[in-house]
Amino acid sequence: MKIIGLDVGSKTIGVAVSDALGWTAQGLTTIKWDEDDFTSADTKLGEIITSHEIGKAIIGLPKNMNGTIGERGVISQKYAKYIEEKYDIPVVLWDERLTTVAAERVLLEADLSRSKRKKVIDKMAAVMILQGYLDQN
């Protein structure tokens, strides 16, 4: 069973997919969406879930550094519930604190320009969210 990892941002959703054994996460794409309309990512996300035979979703849960959940976290929780109902797959919310910072650091070390980093940062954050989950499960 493959697992999808999602980094849900205000304008884009970073997408990563595991291998069939659930050992490694690979960055797949970034989907542009409107967070006020959860259905805006359905076409692309549905294609990915179907074509990769996804059996579970891991969605990053942005928490404040003190562990509380702010506005972005509430949106991620609502989107997780939507995904679970829409695609009939279990969803796990995964603490994503500092994943975007870590992804930015990796991309800086790879010497990517700012414009190139901007294009892949959400996908890289999705990889880190999914890989974190895979490593602990």
PDB file of C-alpha atoms in Angstrom:
ATOM      1  CA  MET A   1       0.000   0.000   0.000  1.00  0.00           C
ATOM      2  CA  LYS A   2       1.345   3.415  -0.934  1.00  0.00           C
ATOM      3  CA  ILE A   3       0.945   6.432   1.315  1.00  0.00           C
ATOM      4  CA  ILE A   4       0.573  10.040   0.215  1.00  0.00           C
ATOM      5  CA  GLY A   5       2.073  12.919   2.166  1.00  0.00           C
ATOM      6  CA  LEU A   6       0.585  16.405   1.897  1.00  0.00           C
ATOM      7  CA  ASP A   7       1.987  19.755   2.962  1.00  0.00           C
ATOM      8  CA  VAL A   8      -1.108  21.954   2.912  1.00  0.00           C
ATOM      9  CA  GLY A   9      -0.337  25.620   2.362  1.00  0.00           C
ATOM     10  CA  SER A  10      -2.582  28.583   1.709  1.00  0.00           C
ATOM     11  CA  LYS A  11      -1.988  28.551  -2.072  1.00  0.00           C
ATOM     12  CA  THR A  12      -0.341  25.209  -2.797  1.00  0.00           C
ATOM     13  CA  ILE A  13      -0.300  21.613  -1.592  1.00  0.00           C
ATOM     14  CA  GLY A  14       3.030  19.810  -1.707  1.00  0.00           C
ATOM     15  CA  VAL A  15       2.626  16.129  -2.594  1.00  0.00           C
ATOM     16  CA  ALA A  16       4.906  13.167  -1.850  1.00  0.00           C
ATOM     17  CA  VAL A  17       4.246   9.448  -2.300  1.00  0.00           C
ATOM     18  CA  SER A  18       5.838   6.454  -0.603  1.00  0.00           C
ATOM     19  CA  ASP A  19       7.175   3.379  -2.330  1.00  0.00           C
ATOM     20  CA  ALA A  20       4.958   0.284  -2.158  1.00  0.00           C
ATOM     21  CA  LEU A  21       6.812  -1.037   0.910  1.00  0.00           C
ATOM     22  CA  GLY A  22       6.411   2.219   2.808  1.00  0.00           C
ATOM     23  CA  TRP A  23      10.125   2.821   3.290  1.00  0.00           C
ATOM     24  CA  THR A  24      10.883   5.962   1.293  1.00  0.00           C
ATOM     25  CA  ALA A  25       9.074   9.150   0.323  1.00  0.00           C
ATOM     26  CA  GLN A  26       9.500  10.733  -3.088  1.00  0.00           C
ATOM     27  CA  GLY A  27       8.394  14.246  -3.971  1.00  0.00           C
ATOM     28  CA  LEU A  28       5.775  14.184  -6.689  1.00  0.00           C
ATOM     29  CA  THR A  29       4.290  17.605  -7.426  1.00  0.00           C
ATOM     30  CA  THR A  30       2.798  20.789  -6.093  1.00  0.00           C
ATOM     31  CA  ILE A  31      -0.904  21.458  -6.620  1.00  0.00           C
ATOM     32  CA  LYS A  32      -2.212  25.014  -6.786  1.00  0.00           C
ATOM     33  CA  TRP A  33      -5.450  25.386  -4.835  1.00  0.00           C
ATOM     34  CA  ASP A  34      -7.817  27.781  -3.088  1.00  0.00           C
ATOM     35  CA  GLU A  35      -7.976  26.992   0.627  1.00  0.00           C
ATOM     36  CA  ASP A  36     -11.465  28.510   0.778  1.00  0.00           C
ATOM     37  CA  ASP A  37     -12.652  25.820  -1.673  1.00  0.00           C
ATOM     38  CA  PHE A  38     -11.362  22.382  -0.686  1.00  0.00           C
ATOM     39  CA  THR A  39     -12.685  20.922  -3.958  1.00  0.00           C
ATOM     40  CA  SER A  40     -10.233  23.073  -5.964  1.00  0.00           C
ATOM     41  CA  ALA A  41      -7.497  20.407  -5.658  1.00  0.00           C
ATOM     42  CA  ASP A  42      -9.810  17.411  -6.206  1.00  0.00           C
ATOM     43  CA  THR A  43      -9.103  16.743  -9.889  1.00  0.00           C
ATOM     44  CA  LYS A  44      -5.309  16.566  -9.582  1.00  0.00           C
ATOM     45  CA  LEU A  45      -5.297  14.934  -6.136  1.00  0.00           C
ATOM     46  CA  GLY A  46      -7.897  12.350  -7.164  1.00  0.00           C
ATOM     47  CA  GLU A  47      -5.783  11.384 -10.194  1.00  0.00           C
ATOM     48  CA  ILE A  48      -2.732  10.908  -7.967  1.00  0.00           C
ATOM     49  CA  ILE A  49      -4.627   8.862  -5.365  1.00  0.00           C
ATOM     50  CA  THR A  50      -6.068   6.609  -8.073  1.00  0.00           C
ATOM     51  CA  SER A  51      -2.970   6.188 -10.239  1.00  0.00           C
ATOM     52  CA  HIS A  52      -0.667   5.477  -7.275  1.00  0.00           C
ATOM     53  CA  GLU A  53      -3.224   3.259  -5.499  1.00  0.00           C
ATOM     54  CA  ILE A  54      -2.971   5.300  -2.299  1.00  0.00           C
ATOM     55  CA  GLY A  55      -4.252   3.601   0.844  1.00  0.00           C
ATOM     56  CA  LYS A  56      -3.496   6.271   3.466  1.00  0.00           C
ATOM     57  CA  ALA A  57      -2.763   9.997   3.675  1.00  0.00           C
ATOM     58  CA  ILE A  58      -0.396  11.817   6.003  1.00  0.00           C
ATOM     59  CA  ILE A  59      -1.146  15.517   6.295  1.00  0.00           C
ATOM     60  CA  GLY A  60       1.214  17.939   7.958  1.00  0.00           C
ATOM     61  CA  LEU A  61      -0.233  19.581  11.054  1.00  0.00           C
ATOM     62  CA  PRO A  62       1.424  22.930  11.631  1.00  0.00           C
ATOM     63  CA  LYS A  63       1.670  23.557  15.338  1.00  0.00           C
ATOM     64  CA  ASN A  64       3.033  26.568  17.138  1.00  0.00           C
ATOM     65  CA  MET A  65       6.372  25.987  18.844  1.00  0.00           C
ATOM     66  CA  ASN A  66       4.553  25.667  22.197  1.00  0.00           C
ATOM     67  CA  GLY A  67       2.440  22.805  20.786  1.00  0.00           C
ATOM     68  CA  THR A  68      -0.803  24.731  20.354  1.00  0.00           C
ATOM     69  CA  ILE A  69      -2.727  24.680  17.108  1.00  0.00           C
ATOM     70  CA  GLY A  70      -3.256  27.957  15.286  1.00  0.00           C
ATOM     71  CA  GLU A  71      -5.268  28.990  12.251  1.00  0.00           C
ATOM     72  CA  ARG A  72      -3.148  27.030   9.742  1.00  0.00           C
ATOM     73  CA  GLY A  73      -3.457  23.926  11.907  1.00  0.00           C
ATOM     74  CA  VAL A  74      -7.235  24.240  12.062  1.00  0.00           C
ATOM     75  CA  ILE A  75      -7.380  24.431   8.254  1.00  0.00           C
ATOM     76  CA  SER A  76      -5.180  21.315   7.992  1.00  0.00           C
ATOM     77  CA  GLN A  77      -7.475  19.467  10.416  1.00  0.00           C
ATOM     78  CA  LYS A  78     -10.538  20.411   8.371  1.00  0.00           C
ATOM     79  CA  TYR A  79      -8.830  19.410   5.135  1.00  0.00           C
ATOM     80  CA  ALA A  80      -7.778  16.076   6.653  1.00  0.00           C
ATOM     81  CA  LYS A  81     -11.406  15.322   7.513  1.00  0.00           C
ATOM     82  CA  TYR A  82     -12.434  16.315   3.989  1.00  0.00           C
ATOM     83  CA  ILE A  83      -9.802  14.004   2.403  1.00  0.00           C
ATOM     84  CA  GLU A  84     -10.840  11.105   4.621  1.00  0.00           C
ATOM     85  CA  GLU A  85     -14.490  11.451   3.612  1.00  0.00           C
ATOM     86  CA  LYS A  86     -13.907  12.329  -0.069  1.00  0.00           C
ATOM     87  CA  TYR A  87     -11.433   9.525  -0.862  1.00  0.00           C
ATOM     88  CA  ASP A  88     -12.423   6.993   1.815  1.00  0.00           C
ATOM     89  CA  ILE A  89      -8.860   6.548   3.069  1.00  0.00           C
ATOM     90  CA  PRO A  90      -7.518   6.919   6.599  1.00  0.00           C
ATOM     91  CA  VAL A  91      -5.746  10.208   7.308  1.00  0.00           C
ATOM     92  CA  VAL A  92      -3.067  10.815   9.926  1.00  0.00           C
ATOM     93  CA  LEU A  93      -2.154  14.332  11.001  1.00  0.00           C
ATOM     94  CA  TRP A  94       1.620  14.602  11.473  1.00  0.00           C
ATOM     95  CA  ASP A  95       3.396  17.317  13.457  1.00  0.00           C
ATOM     96  CA  GLU A  96       5.212  19.295  10.800  1.00  0.00           C
ATOM     97  CA  ARG A  97       6.983  21.846  12.960  1.00  0.00           C
ATOM     98  CA  LEU A  98      10.141  23.022  11.247  1.00  0.00           C
ATOM     99  CA  THR A  99       9.729  20.846   8.136  1.00  0.00           C
ATOM    100  CA  THR A 100       9.586  23.887   5.836  1.00  0.00           C
ATOM    101  CA  VAL A 101      12.638  25.341   7.577  1.00  0.00           C
ATOM    102  CA  ALA A 102      14.476  22.019   7.167  1.00  0.00           C
ATOM    103  CA  ALA A 103      13.411  21.779   3.524  1.00  0.00           C
ATOM    104  CA  GLU A 104      14.655  25.326   2.895  1.00  0.00           C
ATOM    105  CA  ARG A 105      18.002  24.441   4.491  1.00  0.00           C
ATOM    106  CA  VAL A 106      18.388  21.348   2.276  1.00  0.00           C
ATOM    107  CA  LEU A 107      17.608  23.380  -0.828  1.00  0.00           C
ATOM    108  CA  LEU A 108      20.023  26.139   0.208  1.00  0.00           C
ATOM    109  CA  GLU A 109      22.753  23.550   0.719  1.00  0.00           C
ATOM    110  CA  ALA A 110      21.976  22.251  -2.767  1.00  0.00           C
ATOM    111  CA  ASP A 111      22.661  25.818  -3.950  1.00  0.00           C
ATOM    112  CA  LEU A 112      19.274  26.299  -5.607  1.00  0.00           C
ATOM    113  CA  SER A 113      18.314  29.827  -6.564  1.00  0.00           C
ATOM    114  CA  ARG A 114      15.451  31.521  -4.742  1.00  0.00           C
ATOM    115  CA  SER A 115      13.094  31.070  -7.708  1.00  0.00           C
ATOM    116  CA  LYS A 116      13.910  27.346  -7.974  1.00  0.00           C
ATOM    117  CA  ARG A 117      13.508  26.874  -4.203  1.00  0.00           C
ATOM    118  CA  LYS A 118      10.097  28.528  -4.330  1.00  0.00           C
ATOM    119  CA  LYS A 119       8.959  26.013  -6.954  1.00  0.00           C
ATOM    120  CA  VAL A 120       9.928  22.927  -4.946  1.00  0.00           C
ATOM    121  CA  ILE A 121       9.792  23.918  -1.263  1.00  0.00           C
ATOM    122  CA  ASP A 122       6.249  22.601  -0.654  1.00  0.00           C
ATOM    123  CA  LYS A 123       7.023  19.304  -2.394  1.00  0.00           C
ATOM    124  CA  MET A 124      10.189  18.936  -0.292  1.00  0.00           C
ATOM    125  CA  ALA A 125       8.242  19.698   2.898  1.00  0.00           C
ATOM    126  CA  ALA A 126       5.720  16.982   1.913  1.00  0.00           C
ATOM    127  CA  VAL A 127       8.623  14.533   1.525  1.00  0.00           C
ATOM    128  CA  MET A 128       9.887  15.414   4.999  1.00  0.00           C
ATOM    129  CA  ILE A 129       6.420  15.029   6.538  1.00  0.00           C
ATOM    130  CA  LEU A 130       5.878  11.642   4.892  1.00  0.00           C
ATOM    131  CA  GLN A 131       9.417  10.377   5.563  1.00  0.00           C
ATOM    132  CA  GLY A 132       9.089  11.374   9.234  1.00  0.00           C
ATOM    133  CA  TYR A 133       5.919   9.323   9.463  1.00  0.00           C
ATOM    134  CA  LEU A 134       7.437   6.348   7.609  1.00  0.00           C
ATOM    135  CA  ASP A 135      10.543   6.357   9.811  1.00  0.00           C
ATOM    136  CA  GLN A 136       8.479   6.160  13.003  1.00  0.00           C
ATOM    137  CA  ASN A 137       5.996   3.586  11.770  1.00  0.00           C
TER     138      ASN A 137
END
